[in-house]
Amino acid sequence: MNTTMLSIYPKHFTPLPIQLFSKSQHRHVIRFPIKCSSSSSDNGNESQPNTVEIRIRRRPSKRQRQKEEEMINAGKQAVKPKPPPKDWESMNLTEKAIELYVGEKGLLFWLNKFAYASIFIIIGGWILFRFVGPAFDLYQLDTPTPLAPESMFKEADSRQVVEKYANALSIAMQFFDVQKSGKLVNNKIAWRGDSAMGDGSEVNLDLSRGMYDAGDHVKFGFPMAFTATVLSWAILEYGNHMNMVNELDNAHESLKWITDFLTNAHPSENVLYIQVGDPKLDHTCWERPEAMTGKRPLTQVNASYPGTDVAAESAAAMAAASLVFKSIDSAYSGTLLEHAKQLFKFADSYRGSYSISIPGVQDFYNSTGFVDELLWAAAWLYHATGDKSYLTYVSTNGNTFANWGNPSWFSWENKLAGVQVLLSRVNFFGSNEDISTEGSLSLQSYRQTAETFLCGLLPESPTATSQRTADGLVWVNQWNPFQYSVASSFLAVVYSDYMLSSQTSNLYCSGKLYEPTELRNFAVSQLDYILGNNPIKMSYLVGYGSRYPQQVHHRGASIPVNANSNCSDGFKWLHTRHSNPNVAVGALVGGPSLSDTYMDSRNNISQSEPTTYNSALIVGLISGLITSSSQVESFVKN
């Protein structure tokens, strides 16, 4: 029926809106609802509407006709058109559910689509992240705000702090307060009081400050200066991390307690007092420092009895500390730097080991050489002054002093690994205009030796050291084994941050490449071991966790405050099996045996005695790991 036909019967057919009800492959079905009324009807009622259907078939294309003819000729049936859609209204509830799940484009259909898309996205993303990104340097690890001497005191940022490390840092920092000598200010340790108030009085010097090195009451200048150097380095690199957990002021106070002693111990250019107290006499007593009554003789090095090692270490300590106090107290910083310059000149001009000049020190802090301290002091003076003559010194003396290619363990006695990492800093960030060709080659040699040392720390490296316990702790010596693992870990964290800041992607270790995060992971493993992730499940940091050493080899901690004992009868407190009445909070004991065991006894000196230089090292290590890695820049400011 067409419109012409409809127009012939205007009274009997009324056209209504046309709707497209269904569609198949080539056909459209159009239904015309119409109302039909009779002219003879006199009651006004209309008849029910009727429907007229018109089926329209689209003409197949020439290609489709050819394909159908070919299939017919081949004896095959032409492809059937898609079946018409289900009549939704005629379905029952079960049929509808089945249709929604397994029907065309049902839930199962979309789940399959989603699964395939997810697989493609994951594989593509992994390829982009693992290969494409690093190849074109499209991204790098997140690094925080640069740390420079004048910017280290900025307010804490929003980076997330590792809570357990923040807690460990606040505890470790307290051992400096435990070890303080002299008139205590803002004393935080209830069982400590003033001590050694007369030190230095016989030569009209105030040597009452400084810190006792370990569990006895001698003030040894050599390890004390090393403590100050390492603590300064930790503040310079990670002072912003310390500030985030409100420990930066405590670090400054502890550092100044030592540098005050060092400046007073250097009354003239070629004289340095390097020891207060006689260790042999001291070791015949077991008493609280507040109760000491014996004589405390002084020991010095000078032009006639040189001590290049201890004088150079003191120069390094004051040079590094001058950088720390540069933005806080410029006058004090200048004083420290002047002492550092004089002491370095004294050390280099009058060469000789203090262990030879003063044989009595050999049984306690014996020095096997002094060339490492000369390089160490010169490197710190270059950072503190920017004077290129100090950089020339480490460059020209490198072939003789540095022992390139042969890494050694970092400790109070051997500074070469620290020198290599510290001078790598210049190699990473120094200006090419400031470094001569010869100097550049020398600095590259320092850096290469540093990397040889660091490769030995990585457990999977081809050159990994075998000096470890079964549980993975770096273990070098039965006496104070933690010194080596903590010192190595501190250098690893510092170097990993140098790599991140300079966008150095890999560390090359005999054919294998390692990312800076792997150095950091090594350091984390060592620190976590110390904090309790070890076979005996005990924290070796006193005061941290629920289980830690109770019989620390420490005079003041082992004797009750109200005890009425003297020099000789105090040994009963050494030999008792009871726990210490006073907690030497923050003490890092010597450490476990090679078999990962520990005997908690005051008489087990090699394992149970803490030291201040161990504390400085672990403060630096914790501060480096307390939050995300730090981006750093050169200490040298033109």
mmCIF file with all atom_site columns, N, CA and C in Angstrom, residues 390-437:
data_model
loop_
_atom_site.group_PDB
_atom_site.id
_atom_site.type_symbol
_atom_site.label_atom_id
_atom_site.label_alt_id
_atom_site.label_comp_id
_atom_site.label_asym_id
_atom_site.label_entity_id
_atom_site.label_seq_id
_atom_site.pdbx_PDB_ins_code
_atom_site.Cartn_x
_atom_site.Cartn_y
_atom_site.Cartn_z
_atom_site.occupancy
_atom_site.B_iso_or_equiv
_atom_site.pdbx_formal_charge
_atom_site.auth_seq_id
_atom_site.auth_comp_id
_atom_site.auth_asym_id
_atom_site.auth_atom_id
_atom_site.pdbx_PDB_model_num
ATOM 1   N N  . TYR A 1 390 ? 93.726  21.996 48.612 1.00 0.00 ? 390 TYR A N  1
ATOM 2   C CA . TYR A 1 390 ? 93.435  20.749 49.323 1.00 0.00 ? 390 TYR A CA 1
ATOM 3   C C  . TYR A 1 390 ? 93.028  19.645 48.351 1.00 0.00 ? 390 TYR A C  1
ATOM 4   N N  . LEU A 1 391 ? 92.352  20.037 47.278 1.00 0.00 ? 391 LEU A N  1
ATOM 5   C CA . LEU A 1 391 ? 91.998  19.051 46.261 1.00 0.00 ? 391 LEU A CA 1
ATOM 6   C C  . LEU A 1 391 ? 93.244  18.591 45.513 1.00 0.00 ? 391 LEU A C  1
ATOM 7   N N  . THR A 1 392 ? 94.157  19.525 45.291 1.00 0.00 ? 392 THR A N  1
ATOM 8   C CA . THR A 1 392 ? 95.427  19.168 44.675 1.00 0.00 ? 392 THR A CA 1
ATOM 9   C C  . THR A 1 392 ? 96.202  18.203 45.562 1.00 0.00 ? 392 THR A C  1
ATOM 10  N N  . TYR A 1 393 ? 96.096  18.404 46.880 1.00 0.00 ? 393 TYR A N  1
ATOM 11  C CA . TYR A 1 393 ? 96.804  17.545 47.833 1.00 0.00 ? 393 TYR A CA 1
ATOM 12  C C  . TYR A 1 393 ? 96.338  16.095 47.706 1.00 0.00 ? 393 TYR A C  1
ATOM 13  N N  . VAL A 1 394 ? 95.015  15.895 47.679 1.00 0.00 ? 394 VAL A N  1
ATOM 14  C CA . VAL A 1 394 ? 94.517  14.513 47.598 1.00 0.00 ? 394 VAL A CA 1
ATOM 15  C C  . VAL A 1 394 ? 94.788  13.922 46.215 1.00 0.00 ? 394 VAL A C  1
ATOM 16  N N  . SER A 1 395 ? 94.886  14.776 45.202 1.00 0.00 ? 395 SER A N  1
ATOM 17  C CA . SER A 1 395 ? 95.158  14.284 43.853 1.00 0.00 ? 395 SER A CA 1
ATOM 18  C C  . SER A 1 395 ? 96.615  13.855 43.703 1.00 0.00 ? 395 SER A C  1
ATOM 19  N N  . THR A 1 396 ? 97.523  14.721 44.141 1.00 0.00 ? 396 THR A N  1
ATOM 20  C CA . THR A 1 396 ? 98.945  14.433 43.957 1.00 0.00 ? 396 THR A CA 1
ATOM 21  C C  . THR A 1 396 ? 99.440  13.331 44.891 1.00 0.00 ? 396 THR A C  1
ATOM 22  N N  . ASN A 1 397 ? 98.804  13.181 46.048 1.00 0.00 ? 397 ASN A N  1
ATOM 23  C CA . ASN A 1 397 ? 99.228  12.154 46.998 1.00 0.00 ? 397 ASN A CA 1
ATOM 24  C C  . ASN A 1 397 ? 98.432  10.859 46.880 1.00 0.00 ? 397 ASN A C  1
ATOM 25  N N  . GLY A 1 398 ? 97.508  10.827 45.934 1.00 0.00 ? 398 GLY A N  1
ATOM 26  C CA . GLY A 1 398 ? 96.667  9.653  45.802 1.00 0.00 ? 398 GLY A CA 1
ATOM 27  C C  . GLY A 1 398 ? 97.450  8.392  45.470 1.00 0.00 ? 398 GLY A C  1
ATOM 28  N N  . ASN A 1 399 ? 98.412  8.506  44.537 1.00 0.00 ? 399 ASN A N  1
ATOM 29  C CA . ASN A 1 399 ? 99.179  7.326  44.134 1.00 0.00 ? 399 ASN A CA 1
ATOM 30  C C  . ASN A 1 399 ? 99.950  6.711  45.297 1.00 0.00 ? 399 ASN A C  1
ATOM 31  N N  . THR A 1 400 ? 100.379 7.564  46.229 1.00 0.00 ? 400 THR A N  1
ATOM 32  C CA . THR A 1 400 ? 101.179 7.095  47.355 1.00 0.00 ? 400 THR A CA 1
ATOM 33  C C  . THR A 1 400 ? 100.329 6.669  48.540 1.00 0.00 ? 400 THR A C  1
ATOM 34  N N  . PHE A 1 401 ? 99.249  7.422  48.795 1.00 0.00 ? 401 PHE A N  1
ATOM 35  C CA . PHE A 1 401 ? 98.486  7.241  50.033 1.00 0.00 ? 401 PHE A CA 1
ATOM 36  C C  . PHE A 1 401 ? 97.202  6.435  49.882 1.00 0.00 ? 401 PHE A C  1
ATOM 37  N N  . ALA A 1 402 ? 96.580  6.484  48.711 1.00 0.00 ? 402 ALA A N  1
ATOM 38  C CA . ALA A 1 402 ? 95.175  6.061  48.603 1.00 0.00 ? 402 ALA A CA 1
ATOM 39  C C  . ALA A 1 402 ? 94.975  4.559  48.460 1.00 0.00 ? 402 ALA A C  1
ATOM 40  N N  . ASN A 1 403 ? 96.015  3.840  48.058 1.00 0.00 ? 403 ASN A N  1
ATOM 41  C CA . ASN A 1 403 ? 95.886  2.394  47.870 1.00 0.00 ? 403 ASN A CA 1
ATOM 42  C C  . ASN A 1 403 ? 94.727  2.064  46.924 1.00 0.00 ? 403 ASN A C  1
ATOM 43  N N  . TRP A 1 404 ? 94.709  2.751  45.779 1.00 0.00 ? 404 TRP A N  1
ATOM 44  C CA . TRP A 1 404 ? 93.630  2.595  44.802 1.00 0.00 ? 404 TRP A CA 1
ATOM 45  C C  . TRP A 1 404 ? 93.487  1.147  44.363 1.00 0.00 ? 404 TRP A C  1
ATOM 46  N N  . GLY A 1 405 ? 92.255  0.755  44.199 1.00 0.00 ? 405 GLY A N  1
ATOM 47  C CA . GLY A 1 405 ? 91.963  -0.591 43.731 1.00 0.00 ? 405 GLY A CA 1
ATOM 48  C C  . GLY A 1 405 ? 91.936  -1.645 44.814 1.00 0.00 ? 405 GLY A C  1
ATOM 49  N N  . ASN A 1 406 ? 92.295  -1.272 46.026 1.00 0.00 ? 406 ASN A N  1
ATOM 50  C CA . ASN A 1 406 ? 92.315  -2.222 47.144 1.00 0.00 ? 406 ASN A CA 1
ATOM 51  C C  . ASN A 1 406 ? 91.455  -1.676 48.280 1.00 0.00 ? 406 ASN A C  1
ATOM 52  N N  . PRO A 1 407 ? 90.189  -1.959 48.272 1.00 0.00 ? 407 PRO A N  1
ATOM 53  C CA . PRO A 1 407 ? 89.295  -1.396 49.286 1.00 0.00 ? 407 PRO A CA 1
ATOM 54  C C  . PRO A 1 407 ? 89.601  -1.930 50.677 1.00 0.00 ? 407 PRO A C  1
ATOM 55  N N  . SER A 1 408 ? 89.280  -1.125 51.676 1.00 0.00 ? 408 SER A N  1
ATOM 56  C CA . SER A 1 408 ? 89.485  -1.506 53.071 1.00 0.00 ? 408 SER A CA 1
ATOM 57  C C  . SER A 1 408 ? 88.240  -1.141 53.862 1.00 0.00 ? 408 SER A C  1
ATOM 58  N N  . TRP A 1 409 ? 88.090  -1.705 55.031 1.00 0.00 ? 409 TRP A N  1
ATOM 59  C CA . TRP A 1 409 ? 86.912  -1.454 55.867 1.00 0.00 ? 409 TRP A CA 1
ATOM 60  C C  . TRP A 1 409 ? 87.020  -0.093 56.538 1.00 0.00 ? 409 TRP A C  1
ATOM 61  N N  . PHE A 1 410 ? 85.909  0.616  56.580 1.00 0.00 ? 410 PHE A N  1
ATOM 62  C CA . PHE A 1 410 ? 85.833  1.952  57.180 1.00 0.00 ? 410 PHE A CA 1
ATOM 63  C C  . PHE A 1 410 ? 85.689  1.812  58.688 1.00 0.00 ? 410 PHE A C  1
ATOM 64  N N  . SER A 1 411 ? 86.553  2.511  59.449 1.00 0.00 ? 411 SER A N  1
ATOM 65  C CA . SER A 1 411 ? 86.510  2.419  60.903 1.00 0.00 ? 411 SER A CA 1
ATOM 66  C C  . SER A 1 411 ? 87.226  3.618  61.505 1.00 0.00 ? 411 SER A C  1
ATOM 67  N N  . TRP A 1 412 ? 87.263  3.686  62.830 1.00 0.00 ? 412 TRP A N  1
ATOM 68  C CA . TRP A 1 412 ? 87.979  4.774  63.492 1.00 0.00 ? 412 TRP A CA 1
ATOM 69  C C  . TRP A 1 412 ? 89.464  4.744  63.150 1.00 0.00 ? 412 TRP A C  1
ATOM 70  N N  . GLU A 1 413 ? 89.986  3.598  62.761 1.00 0.00 ? 413 GLU A N  1
ATOM 71  C CA . GLU A 1 413 ? 91.421  3.452  62.519 1.00 0.00 ? 413 GLU A CA 1
ATOM 72  C C  . GLU A 1 413 ? 91.788  3.595  61.051 1.00 0.00 ? 413 GLU A C  1
ATOM 73  N N  . ASN A 1 414 ? 90.883  3.273  60.144 1.00 0.00 ? 414 ASN A N  1
ATOM 74  C CA . ASN A 1 414 ? 91.172  3.325  58.717 1.00 0.00 ? 414 ASN A CA 1
ATOM 75  C C  . ASN A 1 414 ? 90.077  4.115  58.010 1.00 0.00 ? 414 ASN A C  1
ATOM 76  N N  . LYS A 1 415 ? 90.445  5.264  57.441 1.00 0.00 ? 415 LYS A N  1
ATOM 77  C CA . LYS A 1 415 ? 89.459  6.180  56.855 1.00 0.00 ? 415 LYS A CA 1
ATOM 78  C C  . LYS A 1 415 ? 89.387  6.102  55.331 1.00 0.00 ? 415 LYS A C  1
ATOM 79  N N  . LEU A 1 416 ? 90.162  5.199  54.708 1.00 0.00 ? 416 LEU A N  1
ATOM 80  C CA . LEU A 1 416 ? 90.277  5.235  53.249 1.00 0.00 ? 416 LEU A CA 1
ATOM 81  C C  . LEU A 1 416 ? 88.940  5.067  52.536 1.00 0.00 ? 416 LEU A C  1
ATOM 82  N N  . ALA A 1 417 ? 88.089  4.141  52.987 1.00 0.00 ? 417 ALA A N  1
ATOM 83  C CA . ALA A 1 417 ? 86.790  3.957  52.322 1.00 0.00 ? 417 ALA A CA 1
ATOM 84  C C  . ALA A 1 417 ? 85.946  5.225  52.446 1.00 0.00 ? 417 ALA A C  1
ATOM 85  N N  . GLY A 1 418 ? 86.014  5.887  53.594 1.00 0.00 ? 418 GLY A N  1
ATOM 86  C CA . GLY A 1 418 ? 85.300  7.158  53.762 1.00 0.00 ? 418 GLY A CA 1
ATOM 87  C C  . GLY A 1 418 ? 85.856  8.228  52.846 1.00 0.00 ? 418 GLY A C  1
ATOM 88  N N  . VAL A 1 419 ? 87.180  8.282  52.703 1.00 0.00 ? 419 VAL A N  1
ATOM 89  C CA . VAL A 1 419 ? 87.810  9.239  51.790 1.00 0.00 ? 419 VAL A CA 1
ATOM 90  C C  . VAL A 1 419 ? 87.334  9.007  50.365 1.00 0.00 ? 419 VAL A C  1
ATOM 91  N N  . GLN A 1 420 ? 87.292  7.752  49.965 1.00 0.00 ? 420 GLN A N  1
ATOM 92  C CA . GLN A 1 420 ? 86.905  7.425  48.587 1.00 0.00 ? 420 GLN A CA 1
ATOM 93  C C  . GLN A 1 420 ? 85.466  7.836  48.287 1.00 0.00 ? 420 GLN A C  1
ATOM 94  N N  . VAL A 1 421 ? 84.569  7.602  49.231 1.00 0.00 ? 421 VAL A N  1
ATOM 95  C CA . VAL A 1 421 ? 83.176  8.007  49.020 1.00 0.00 ? 421 VAL A CA 1
ATOM 96  C C  . VAL A 1 421 ? 83.047  9.527  49.064 1.00 0.00 ? 421 VAL A C  1
ATOM 97  N N  . LEU A 1 422 ? 83.746  10.164 50.004 1.00 0.00 ? 422 LEU A N  1
ATOM 98  C CA . LEU A 1 422 ? 83.667  11.622 50.127 1.00 0.00 ? 422 LEU A CA 1
ATOM 99  C C  . LEU A 1 422 ? 84.220  12.318 48.892 1.00 0.00 ? 422 LEU A C  1
ATOM 100 N N  . LEU A 1 423 ? 85.312  11.802 48.327 1.00 0.00 ? 423 LEU A N  1
ATOM 101 C CA . LEU A 1 423 ? 85.858  12.404 47.111 1.00 0.00 ? 423 LEU A CA 1
ATOM 102 C C  . LEU A 1 423 ? 85.062  12.012 45.875 1.00 0.00 ? 423 LEU A C  1
ATOM 103 N N  . SER A 1 424 ? 84.326  10.903 45.944 1.00 0.00 ? 424 SER A N  1
ATOM 104 C CA . SER A 1 424 ? 83.391  10.586 44.851 1.00 0.00 ? 424 SER A CA 1
ATOM 105 C C  . SER A 1 424 ? 82.337  11.672 44.754 1.00 0.00 ? 424 SER A C  1
ATOM 106 N N  . ARG A 1 425 ? 82.019  12.269 45.864 1.00 0.00 ? 425 ARG A N  1
ATOM 107 C CA . ARG A 1 425 ? 81.062  13.382 45.896 1.00 0.00 ? 425 ARG A CA 1
ATOM 108 C C  . ARG A 1 425 ? 81.530  14.509 44.987 1.00 0.00 ? 425 ARG A C  1
ATOM 109 N N  . VAL A 1 426 ? 82.837  14.817 45.051 1.00 0.00 ? 426 VAL A N  1
ATOM 110 C CA . VAL A 1 426 ? 83.399  15.858 44.182 1.00 0.00 ? 426 VAL A CA 1
ATOM 111 C C  . VAL A 1 426 ? 83.352  15.405 42.734 1.00 0.00 ? 426 VAL A C  1
ATOM 112 N N  . ASN A 1 427 ? 83.636  14.123 42.508 1.00 0.00 ? 427 ASN A N  1
ATOM 113 C CA . ASN A 1 427 ? 83.589  13.588 41.150 1.00 0.00 ? 427 ASN A CA 1
ATOM 114 C C  . ASN A 1 427 ? 82.175  13.641 40.580 1.00 0.00 ? 427 ASN A C  1
ATOM 115 N N  . PHE A 1 428 ? 81.168  13.386 41.429 1.00 0.00 ? 428 PHE A N  1
ATOM 116 C CA . PHE A 1 428 ? 79.775  13.436 40.986 1.00 0.00 ? 428 PHE A CA 1
ATOM 117 C C  . PHE A 1 428 ? 79.310  14.869 40.719 1.00 0.00 ? 428 PHE A C  1
ATOM 118 N N  . PHE A 1 429 ? 79.648  15.803 41.610 1.00 0.00 ? 429 PHE A N  1
ATOM 119 C CA . PHE A 1 429 ? 79.015  17.121 41.595 1.00 0.00 ? 429 PHE A CA 1
ATOM 120 C C  . PHE A 1 429 ? 79.973  18.288 41.369 1.00 0.00 ? 429 PHE A C  1
ATOM 121 N N  . GLY A 1 430 ? 81.293  18.032 41.370 1.00 0.00 ? 430 GLY A N  1
ATOM 122 C CA . GLY A 1 430 ? 82.230  19.128 41.223 1.00 0.00 ? 430 GLY A CA 1
ATOM 123 C C  . GLY A 1 430 ? 82.208  19.729 39.823 1.00 0.00 ? 430 GLY A C  1
ATOM 124 N N  . SER A 1 431 ? 82.590  20.986 39.744 1.00 0.00 ? 431 SER A N  1
ATOM 125 C CA . SER A 1 431 ? 82.638  21.678 38.460 1.00 0.00 ? 431 SER A CA 1
ATOM 126 C C  . SER A 1 431 ? 83.875  21.246 37.683 1.00 0.00 ? 431 SER A C  1
ATOM 127 N N  . ASN A 1 432 ? 83.707  20.992 36.399 1.00 0.00 ? 432 ASN A N  1
ATOM 128 C CA . ASN A 1 432 ? 84.838  20.605 35.558 1.00 0.00 ? 432 ASN A CA 1
ATOM 129 C C  . ASN A 1 432 ? 85.889  21.708 35.479 1.00 0.00 ? 432 ASN A C  1
ATOM 130 N N  . GLU A 1 433 ? 85.463  22.938 35.632 1.00 0.00 ? 433 GLU A N  1
ATOM 131 C CA . GLU A 1 433 ? 86.396  24.056 35.569 1.00 0.00 ? 433 GLU A CA 1
ATOM 132 C C  . GLU A 1 433 ? 87.301  24.092 36.801 1.00 0.00 ? 433 GLU A C  1
ATOM 133 N N  . ASP A 1 434 ? 86.841  23.515 37.903 1.00 0.00 ? 434 ASP A N  1
ATOM 134 C CA . ASP A 1 434 ? 87.616  23.543 39.134 1.00 0.00 ? 434 ASP A CA 1
ATOM 135 C C  . ASP A 1 434 ? 88.615  22.400 39.234 1.00 0.00 ? 434 ASP A C  1
ATOM 136 N N  . ILE A 1 435 ? 88.483  21.397 38.376 1.00 0.00 ? 435 ILE A N  1
ATOM 137 C CA . ILE A 1 435 ? 89.296  20.194 38.495 1.00 0.00 ? 435 ILE A CA 1
ATOM 138 C C  . ILE A 1 435 ? 90.177  20.051 37.265 1.00 0.00 ? 435 ILE A C  1
ATOM 139 N N  . SER A 1 436 ? 91.487  19.991 37.467 1.00 0.00 ? 436 SER A N  1
ATOM 140 C CA . SER A 1 436 ? 92.413  19.817 36.358 1.00 0.00 ? 436 SER A CA 1
ATOM 141 C C  . SER A 1 436 ? 92.275  18.418 35.777 1.00 0.00 ? 436 SER A C  1
ATOM 142 N N  . THR A 1 437 ? 92.889  18.202 34.633 1.00 0.00 ? 437 THR A N  1
ATOM 143 C CA . THR A 1 437 ? 92.836  16.883 34.010 1.00 0.00 ? 437 THR A CA 1
ATOM 144 C C  . THR A 1 437 ? 93.445  15.830 34.922 1.00 0.00 ? 437 THR A C  1
#
